[in-house]
mmCIF file of C-alpha atoms and ligand atoms in Angstrom:
data_model
loop_
_atom_site.group_PDB
_atom_site.id
_atom_site.type_symbol
_atom_site.label_atom_id
_atom_site.label_comp_id
_atom_site.label_asym_id
_atom_site.label_seq_id
_atom_site.Cartn_x
_atom_site.Cartn_y
_atom_site.Cartn_z
ATOM 1 C CA MET X 1 58.319 71.638 -34.036
ATOM 2 C CA LYS X 2 61.398 70.967 -31.546
ATOM 3 C CA GLU X 3 63.755 73.441 -29.756
ATOM 4 C CA HIS X 4 66.839 72.209 -31.631
ATOM 5 C CA ASP X 5 65.113 73.093 -35.196
ATOM 6 C CA ILE X 6 65.143 76.623 -34.399
ATOM 7 C CA ARG X 7 68.205 76.805 -31.842
ATOM 8 C CA PRO X 8 70.857 74.134 -32.811
ATOM 9 C CA LYS X 9 72.385 73.523 -29.708
ATOM 10 C CA ALA X 10 76.150 73.925 -30.335
ATOM 11 C CA ILE X 11 75.391 77.168 -32.003
ATOM 12 C CA PHE X 12 73.100 78.699 -29.603
ATOM 13 C CA ASP X 13 75.897 77.308 -26.434
ATOM 14 C CA GLU X 14 78.187 79.153 -28.457
ATOM 15 C CA TYR X 15 75.997 82.321 -28.508
ATOM 16 C CA LEU X 16 75.343 82.161 -24.591
ATOM 17 C CA ARG X 17 79.156 81.910 -24.255
ATOM 18 C CA LEU X 18 79.943 85.038 -26.112
ATOM 19 C CA ALA X 19 77.496 86.704 -24.042
ATOM 20 C CA ALA X 20 78.606 85.774 -21.006
ATOM 21 C CA LEU X 21 81.966 87.210 -22.176
ATOM 22 C CA ASP X 22 80.482 90.725 -23.201
ATOM 23 C CA VAL X 23 78.813 90.968 -19.861
ATOM 24 C CA GLN X 24 82.299 90.885 -18.126
ATOM 25 C CA LEU X 25 83.501 93.482 -20.837
ATOM 26 C CA LEU X 26 80.588 95.436 -21.136
ATOM 27 C CA PHE X 27 78.780 95.465 -17.837
ATOM 28 C CA ALA X 28 81.158 94.990 -15.200
ATOM 29 C CA ASP X 29 81.492 98.554 -14.221
ATOM 30 C CA ALA X 30 78.339 99.928 -15.640
ATOM 31 C CA PRO X 31 76.294 101.923 -13.438
ATOM 32 C CA CYS X 32 72.915 100.208 -12.078
ATOM 33 C CA VAL X 33 69.649 101.384 -10.414
ATOM 34 C CA CYS X 34 67.014 99.745 -8.293
ATOM 35 C CA ILE X 35 63.875 99.576 -10.294
ATOM 36 C CA ALA X 36 60.236 98.570 -9.017
ATOM 37 C CA CYS X 37 58.256 95.981 -10.730
ATOM 38 C CA PRO X 38 58.190 96.878 -14.308
ATOM 39 C CA ALA X 39 54.494 95.557 -14.469
ATOM 40 C CA CYS X 40 52.774 96.808 -11.200
ATOM 41 C CA LEU X 41 55.429 99.126 -9.409
ATOM 42 C CA ALA X 42 55.335 96.973 -6.643
ATOM 43 C CA GLU X 43 58.836 96.403 -4.730
ATOM 44 C CA GLY X 44 60.200 92.909 -5.708
ATOM 45 C CA SER X 45 62.482 90.695 -3.591
ATOM 46 C CA PRO X 46 66.112 89.401 -4.760
ATOM 47 C CA ALA X 47 65.310 86.232 -6.502
ATOM 48 C CA PHE X 48 69.051 85.066 -8.061
ATOM 49 C CA LYS X 49 71.917 86.374 -9.624
ATOM 50 C CA LYS X 50 73.132 85.181 -13.130
ATOM 51 C CA ASN X 51 76.246 86.171 -15.263
ATOM 52 C CA GLY X 52 76.733 88.862 -12.554
ATOM 53 C CA PHE X 53 73.107 90.268 -13.233
ATOM 54 C CA GLN X 54 70.685 90.107 -9.834
ATOM 55 C CA TYR X 55 67.033 89.241 -11.060
ATOM 56 C CA ALA X 56 64.289 90.136 -8.477
ATOM 57 C CA LEU X 57 60.723 88.751 -8.253
ATOM 58 C CA CYS X 58 57.787 90.576 -7.698
ATOM 59 C CA ASP X 59 55.580 88.768 -4.906
ATOM 60 C CA ALA X 60 52.661 90.682 -6.097
ATOM 61 C CA CYS X 61 52.378 89.766 -9.563
ATOM 62 C CA GLN X 62 55.229 87.435 -10.105
ATOM 63 C CA THR X 63 57.003 89.483 -12.926
ATOM 64 C CA LEU X 64 60.504 88.502 -12.914
ATOM 65 C CA TYR X 65 63.255 91.319 -13.775
ATOM 66 C CA VAL X 66 66.622 92.398 -13.461
ATOM 67 C CA SER X 67 67.222 94.845 -10.672
ATOM 68 C CA PRO X 68 69.454 96.714 -9.980
ATOM 69 C CA ARG X 69 69.561 97.540 -13.613
ATOM 70 C CA PRO X 70 72.425 98.867 -15.673
ATOM 71 C CA VAL X 71 71.368 101.927 -17.001
ATOM 72 C CA ALA X 72 70.385 102.148 -20.739
ATOM 73 C CA GLU X 73 73.879 103.549 -22.291
ATOM 74 C CA SER X 74 75.286 100.442 -21.309
ATOM 75 C CA PHE X 75 72.885 98.495 -23.305
ATOM 76 C CA ARG X 76 73.080 100.826 -26.285
ATOM 77 C CA ALA X 77 76.867 100.120 -26.487
ATOM 78 C CA TYR X 78 76.045 96.155 -25.976
ATOM 79 C CA TYR X 79 73.746 96.287 -28.860
ATOM 80 C CA THR X 80 75.589 98.492 -31.259
ATOM 81 C CA ASP X 81 78.664 96.402 -31.261
ATOM 82 C CA SER X 82 79.571 93.197 -29.077
ATOM 83 C CA ALA X 83 80.777 89.765 -30.046
ATOM 84 C CA SER X 84 77.820 88.041 -29.265
ATOM 85 C CA THR X 85 75.369 90.479 -30.955
ATOM 86 C CA ARG X 86 77.448 90.176 -34.194
ATOM 87 C CA TYR X 87 77.334 86.441 -33.604
ATOM 88 C CA TRP X 88 73.693 86.257 -33.541
ATOM 89 C CA ALA X 89 73.335 88.445 -36.518
ATOM 90 C CA THR X 90 75.715 86.584 -38.781
ATOM 91 C CA THR X 91 76.513 82.941 -38.076
ATOM 92 C CA PHE X 92 73.107 82.262 -35.942
ATOM 93 C CA TYR X 93 70.833 83.765 -38.514
ATOM 94 C CA ARG X 94 72.742 82.483 -41.513
ATOM 95 C CA GLU X 95 72.493 78.941 -39.897
ATOM 96 C CA THR X 96 68.880 78.872 -38.845
ATOM 97 C CA GLU X 97 67.116 81.427 -41.053
ATOM 98 C CA ALA X 98 65.576 78.726 -43.430
ATOM 99 C CA ALA X 99 64.132 76.645 -40.526
ATOM 100 C CA ARG X 100 62.964 79.697 -38.544
ATOM 101 C CA ARG X 101 61.246 80.648 -41.682
ATOM 102 C CA GLU X 102 59.354 77.544 -41.763
ATOM 103 C CA LYS X 103 58.997 76.922 -38.276
ATOM 104 C CA ILE X 104 58.486 80.372 -36.895
ATOM 105 C CA TRP X 105 57.564 83.042 -39.316
ATOM 106 C CA LYS X 106 55.371 81.348 -41.513
ATOM 107 C CA PRO X 107 52.903 80.116 -38.717
ATOM 108 C CA LYS X 108 53.451 83.251 -36.927
ATOM 109 C CA ALA X 109 52.208 85.419 -40.074
ATOM 110 C CA ALA X 110 49.167 83.372 -40.571
ATOM 111 C CA LEU X 111 48.505 83.849 -36.846
ATOM 112 C CA VAL X 112 48.763 87.343 -36.574
ATOM 113 C CA ALA X 113 46.901 88.000 -39.924
ATOM 114 C CA GLN X 114 44.007 85.738 -38.146
ATOM 115 C CA LYS X 115 44.244 88.028 -35.003
ATOM 116 C CA VAL X 116 44.271 91.471 -36.878
ATOM 117 C CA ARG X 117 41.072 90.143 -38.843
ATOM 118 C CA ARG X 118 39.371 88.805 -35.824
ATOM 119 C CA PHE X 119 39.903 91.927 -33.566
ATOM 120 C CA GLY X 120 39.244 94.625 -36.401
ATOM 121 C CA GLY X 121 42.475 95.641 -37.047
ATOM 122 C CA ALA X 122 43.853 97.569 -39.783
ATOM 123 C CA ALA X 123 45.684 96.105 -42.957
ATOM 124 C CA HIS X 124 48.619 98.319 -42.586
ATOM 125 C CA VAL X 125 51.076 96.134 -40.421
ATOM 126 C CA VAL X 126 54.028 97.805 -38.977
ATOM 127 C CA ASP X 127 56.787 95.559 -37.596
ATOM 128 C CA ILE X 128 58.798 97.447 -34.861
ATOM 129 C CA GLY X 129 62.132 95.914 -34.939
ATOM 130 C CA GLY X 130 61.391 93.858 -37.992
ATOM 131 C CA GLY X 131 65.138 92.733 -38.303
ATOM 132 C CA TYR X 132 65.582 90.628 -41.635
ATOM 133 C CA GLY X 133 62.028 91.329 -42.710
ATOM 134 C CA THR X 134 61.130 87.613 -42.662
ATOM 135 C CA PHE X 135 57.984 87.996 -40.911
ATOM 136 C CA ALA X 136 57.044 91.200 -43.210
ATOM 137 C CA GLU X 137 58.032 88.885 -46.458
ATOM 138 C CA GLU X 138 55.559 86.224 -45.105
ATOM 139 C CA VAL X 139 52.774 88.594 -44.172
ATOM 140 C CA ARG X 140 52.878 90.077 -47.595
ATOM 141 C CA ALA X 141 53.078 86.720 -49.143
ATOM 142 C CA LEU X 142 49.574 86.139 -47.586
ATOM 143 C CA GLY X 143 48.044 88.884 -49.723
ATOM 144 C CA GLY X 144 45.826 91.642 -48.375
ATOM 145 C CA PHE X 145 48.557 93.565 -46.277
ATOM 146 C CA GLU X 146 50.550 96.757 -46.634
ATOM 147 C CA LEU X 147 53.823 96.448 -44.783
ATOM 148 C CA THR X 148 56.333 98.849 -43.110
ATOM 149 C CA VAL X 149 59.437 97.955 -41.260
ATOM 150 C CA ILE X 150 60.682 99.959 -38.528
ATOM 151 C CA GLU X 151 64.401 99.063 -38.075
ATOM 152 C CA PRO X 152 67.311 101.186 -36.603
ATOM 153 C CA SER X 153 70.264 99.041 -37.562
ATOM 154 C CA VAL X 154 71.730 100.420 -40.648
ATOM 155 C CA HIS X 155 72.820 96.787 -42.111
ATOM 156 C CA LEU X 156 69.333 95.195 -41.143
ATOM 157 C CA ALA X 157 67.628 98.160 -42.756
ATOM 158 C CA ARG X 158 69.571 97.564 -46.123
ATOM 159 C CA VAL X 159 68.446 93.763 -45.863
ATOM 160 C CA CYS X 160 64.788 94.899 -45.596
ATOM 161 C CA ARG X 161 65.072 97.246 -48.524
ATOM 162 C CA ASP X 162 66.742 94.757 -50.882
ATOM 163 C CA LYS X 163 63.703 92.599 -50.029
ATOM 164 C CA LYS X 164 61.388 95.593 -51.514
ATOM 165 C CA LEU X 165 60.307 96.322 -48.131
ATOM 166 C CA ARG X 166 59.082 99.781 -46.891
ATOM 167 C CA VAL X 167 61.601 100.760 -44.185
ATOM 168 C CA VAL X 168 61.484 103.557 -41.440
ATOM 169 C CA GLU X 169 65.377 103.641 -40.479
ATOM 170 C CA ARG X 170 64.799 104.786 -36.991
ATOM 171 C CA PHE X 171 64.316 104.078 -33.425
ATOM 172 C CA LEU X 172 60.596 103.854 -31.908
ATOM 173 C CA GLU X 173 60.928 106.842 -29.774
ATOM 174 C CA ASP X 174 62.553 109.037 -32.543
ATOM 175 C CA ILE X 175 59.719 108.381 -35.217
ATOM 176 C CA GLY X 176 56.679 110.866 -35.889
ATOM 177 C CA ALA X 177 53.158 110.013 -36.550
ATOM 178 C CA GLY X 178 53.904 111.539 -40.186
ATOM 179 C CA ASP X 179 56.734 109.190 -41.070
ATOM 180 C CA LEU X 180 54.476 106.227 -41.001
ATOM 181 C CA GLY X 181 51.956 107.617 -43.315
ATOM 182 C CA ALA X 182 48.159 108.273 -42.739
ATOM 183 C CA GLY X 183 45.359 105.710 -42.172
ATOM 184 C CA PRO X 184 44.835 103.188 -39.344
ATOM 185 C CA LYS X 185 47.316 100.657 -38.599
ATOM 186 C CA SER X 186 48.149 97.446 -36.806
ATOM 187 C CA PHE X 187 51.653 97.485 -35.107
ATOM 188 C CA VAL X 188 53.243 94.070 -34.164
ATOM 189 C CA SER X 189 56.768 93.182 -32.478
ATOM 190 C CA PHE X 190 58.212 89.958 -31.733
ATOM 191 C CA GLU X 191 60.610 88.900 -29.059
ATOM 192 C CA ILE X 192 61.640 92.565 -28.198
ATOM 193 C CA PHE X 193 59.546 93.217 -24.860
ATOM 194 C CA GLU X 194 62.055 90.941 -22.875
ATOM 195 C CA HIS X 195 65.057 93.051 -23.908
ATOM 196 C CA LEU X 196 63.681 96.536 -23.348
ATOM 197 C CA THR X 197 65.557 98.775 -20.325
ATOM 198 C CA ASP X 198 62.121 100.861 -19.789
ATOM 199 C CA PRO X 199 59.107 98.508 -21.007
ATOM 200 C CA ALA X 200 56.737 101.678 -20.097
ATOM 201 C CA ALA X 201 58.541 104.218 -21.901
ATOM 202 C CA PHE X 202 58.400 102.123 -25.021
ATOM 203 C CA LEU X 203 54.555 101.687 -24.605
ATOM 204 C CA GLN X 204 54.391 105.054 -24.379
ATOM 205 C CA SER X 205 56.342 106.149 -27.429
ATOM 206 C CA LEU X 206 54.149 103.476 -29.546
ATOM 207 C CA TYR X 207 50.913 104.757 -27.815
ATOM 208 C CA ARG X 208 51.997 108.267 -29.248
ATOM 209 C CA LEU X 209 52.534 107.113 -32.601
ATOM 210 C CA MET X 210 49.175 105.182 -32.839
ATOM 211 C CA GLN X 211 45.536 106.057 -33.518
ATOM 212 C CA PRO X 212 42.524 105.863 -31.431
ATOM 213 C CA GLY X 213 41.332 101.791 -32.136
ATOM 214 C CA ASP X 214 44.955 100.876 -33.632
ATOM 215 C CA LEU X 215 46.114 97.533 -32.454
ATOM 216 C CA PHE X 216 49.457 96.452 -30.989
ATOM 217 C CA ILE X 217 50.331 92.669 -31.156
ATOM 218 C CA PHE X 218 53.773 91.308 -29.461
ATOM 219 C CA THR X 219 55.040 88.247 -28.402
ATOM 220 C CA THR X 220 57.539 88.088 -25.418
ATOM 221 C CA LEU X 221 58.329 85.351 -22.976
ATOM 222 C CA SER X 222 56.002 84.542 -20.112
ATOM 223 C CA GLY X 223 57.962 84.190 -16.743
ATOM 224 C CA THR X 224 54.966 81.907 -15.379
ATOM 225 C CA GLY X 225 55.452 79.500 -18.343
ATOM 226 C CA LEU X 226 56.457 75.717 -17.718
ATOM 227 C CA ASP X 227 60.153 75.486 -18.732
ATOM 228 C CA ILE X 228 60.953 78.918 -17.038
ATOM 229 C CA GLN X 229 59.150 78.047 -13.536
ATOM 230 C CA VAL X 230 60.880 74.765 -13.418
ATOM 231 C CA LEU X 231 64.432 75.544 -14.389
ATOM 232 C CA TRP X 232 64.359 79.209 -13.085
ATOM 233 C CA GLU X 233 67.771 80.752 -12.897
ATOM 234 C CA LYS X 234 69.113 77.320 -15.182
ATOM 235 C CA SER X 235 66.431 78.437 -17.703
ATOM 236 C CA LYS X 236 68.534 79.352 -20.872
ATOM 237 C CA SER X 237 65.728 82.030 -21.629
ATOM 238 C CA VAL X 238 66.864 83.742 -18.254
ATOM 239 C CA SER X 239 69.778 84.876 -20.250
ATOM 240 C CA PRO X 240 71.346 88.677 -19.060
ATOM 241 C CA PRO X 241 72.225 90.820 -20.724
ATOM 242 C CA HIS X 242 69.351 90.022 -23.193
ATOM 243 C CA HIS X 243 66.402 89.134 -21.201
ATOM 244 C CA LEU X 244 65.702 91.692 -18.340
ATOM 245 C CA ASN X 245 61.856 91.237 -18.268
ATOM 246 C CA PHE X 246 59.453 88.154 -17.816
ATOM 247 C CA PHE X 247 55.905 89.483 -17.336
ATOM 248 C CA ASN X 248 53.296 86.782 -17.522
ATOM 249 C CA PRO X 249 49.528 86.832 -18.816
ATOM 250 C CA TRP X 250 48.299 88.548 -15.541
ATOM 251 C CA SER X 251 51.016 90.962 -14.886
ATOM 252 C CA VAL X 252 51.295 92.314 -18.487
ATOM 253 C CA ARG X 253 47.806 93.829 -18.248
ATOM 254 C CA SER X 254 48.598 96.082 -15.226
ATOM 255 C CA LEU X 255 51.382 97.363 -17.495
ATOM 256 C CA LEU X 256 49.085 97.857 -20.333
ATOM 257 C CA ARG X 257 46.229 99.423 -18.274
ATOM 258 C CA ARG X 258 49.124 101.912 -16.627
ATOM 259 C CA VAL X 259 50.267 103.361 -19.986
ATOM 260 C CA GLY X 260 46.507 103.443 -21.232
ATOM 261 C CA PHE X 261 46.002 100.677 -23.506
ATOM 262 C CA GLU X 262 43.025 98.300 -23.387
ATOM 263 C CA THR X 263 44.116 94.706 -23.335
ATOM 264 C CA VAL X 264 42.215 92.436 -25.845
ATOM 265 C CA GLU X 265 43.662 88.816 -25.616
ATOM 266 C CA VAL X 266 46.406 87.651 -23.808
ATOM 267 C CA THR X 267 47.424 83.900 -24.993
ATOM 268 C CA THR X 268 50.391 81.426 -24.691
ATOM 269 C CA PRO X 269 50.529 79.629 -28.103
ATOM 270 C CA GLY X 270 54.244 78.291 -27.203
ATOM 271 C CA HIS X 271 55.076 74.569 -28.267
ATOM 272 C CA LEU X 272 58.394 74.139 -26.776
ATOM 273 C CA ASP X 273 58.156 74.012 -23.194
ATOM 274 C CA VAL X 274 58.211 70.444 -22.513
ATOM 275 C CA ASP X 275 60.822 69.725 -25.413
ATOM 276 C CA ILE X 276 62.869 72.524 -23.710
ATOM 277 C CA LEU X 277 62.660 70.874 -20.482
ATOM 278 C CA GLY X 278 63.813 67.413 -22.029
ATOM 279 C CA ASN X 279 66.803 68.761 -23.206
ATOM 280 C CA ASN X 280 67.759 70.398 -20.118
ATOM 281 C CA ALA X 281 66.615 67.653 -17.777
ATOM 282 C CA GLY X 282 70.063 67.479 -15.691
ATOM 283 C CA ASP X 283 69.264 70.773 -14.650
ATOM 284 C CA ILE X 284 65.517 70.352 -13.203
ATOM 285 C CA PRO X 285 65.826 70.454 -9.454
ATOM 286 C CA GLU X 286 62.549 68.776 -8.608
ATOM 287 C CA ARG X 287 61.031 65.349 -8.955
ATOM 288 C CA PHE X 288 57.864 65.308 -10.887
ATOM 289 C CA TRP X 289 59.114 66.962 -14.042
ATOM 290 C CA LYS X 290 62.080 64.648 -13.989
ATOM 291 C CA THR X 291 60.065 61.542 -13.515
ATOM 292 C CA PHE X 292 57.596 62.662 -16.315
ATOM 293 C CA LEU X 293 60.192 62.995 -18.833
ATOM 294 C CA GLN X 294 61.622 59.516 -17.904
ATOM 295 C CA PHE X 295 58.379 57.682 -18.665
ATOM 296 C CA ALA X 296 56.090 59.958 -20.704
ATOM 297 C CA ASP X 297 55.777 58.897 -24.436
ATOM 298 C CA GLU X 298 55.659 61.455 -27.340
ATOM 299 C CA GLN X 299 51.756 61.530 -26.975
ATOM 300 C CA GLN X 300 51.720 62.002 -23.214
ATOM 301 C CA LYS X 301 54.162 64.765 -23.721
ATOM 302 C CA SER X 302 52.195 66.535 -26.599
ATOM 303 C CA ALA X 303 49.046 66.261 -23.988
ATOM 304 C CA ALA X 304 51.099 67.876 -21.468
ATOM 305 C CA GLN X 305 52.239 70.736 -23.933
ATOM 306 C CA ALA X 306 48.878 71.181 -25.297
ATOM 307 C CA PHE X 307 47.474 71.686 -21.740
ATOM 308 C CA MET X 308 50.426 74.451 -21.089
ATOM 309 C CA THR X 309 49.580 76.027 -24.311
ATOM 310 C CA ALA X 310 45.803 76.350 -23.679
ATOM 311 C CA SER X 311 45.930 77.265 -20.178
ATOM 312 C CA GLY X 312 48.199 80.159 -20.411
ATOM 313 C CA PHE X 313 51.271 78.467 -18.824
ATOM 314 C CA SER X 314 53.510 78.174 -21.848
ATOM 315 C CA SER X 315 56.644 80.548 -21.821
ATOM 316 C CA HIS X 316 55.835 82.095 -24.964
ATOM 317 C CA MET X 317 52.938 84.531 -25.112
ATOM 318 C CA MET X 318 51.175 86.717 -27.462
ATOM 319 C CA VAL X 319 49.344 89.944 -26.388
ATOM 320 C CA VAL X 320 46.642 91.704 -28.321
ATOM 321 C CA CYS X 321 46.185 95.343 -27.248
ATOM 322 C CA ARG X 322 44.664 98.587 -28.645
ATOM 323 C CA ARG X 323 44.611 102.146 -28.139
ATOM 324 C CA PRO X 324 41.179 102.768 -26.857
ATOM 325 C CA LEU X 325 38.833 104.838 -29.051
ATOM 326 C CA ALA X 326 38.054 107.616 -26.325
HETATM 327 ZN ZN1 ZN Y 1 54.542 93.428 -9.938
#
């Protein structure tokens, strides 16, 4: 898989341009608060500023995060109605859905199904922020699973219902345990964690909905992943106002522990780091990776990527955790 298969350059660049304009419009006067490291609560140091947002880096656990951080209300306005979120939900999705289904959602459905079975999770899968329901459809197609999608957006919830998926049209924090039916469940969420204004509060809401022994499997960006480490503030993944938290395989464990979860497994199944570096070679500030990209053939690039994936240093991270039994 290549980056441009799932993020065609012109479409992705237009999205980033609109996002930068939205920031000026919606966040210029937003009240902000300084926050401690969202993983370990230590005090971070200023790292860099991007599109008017200040990022801080935790020296203790290397979590990269926005602080001072605009208050939650500013983000609600942004996600409810803004030019870039509209573009993402319409043009971006329409142009990329077929490719994303094949390249992202089918493999992800297979991988998640494998993790659920391997770690003894329940066959009732609840997708938090299920969007267009593509993941849920692909898991359903595998057979043997019951699906529920939690999706607060009216428009997206309707898309899921049209696909004959069971939808709970609410925000996670407004859902009671009864809304999801009885029995054990496996909760999943994809590419949401990096957007959360308060990750601990999100996990606490989820913990309350879970039964002892239930699994939670999620993916998010890892700030210690290769392309983010090398490109740093030039990384297109470091894109406010969307991406506020970059945990890593080490720091995410302290957050989970603090909320009461048991970490089962943290992996970085990403495949794109080296390709992303190649697509942004002009922004690489240091010598080694520039030289590597100039001379390495496809086989050497694949080997480098395989090492990053296997060693936990890819920027795409998958976490499996559990609400403990006692
Ligand atoms: Zn920290």
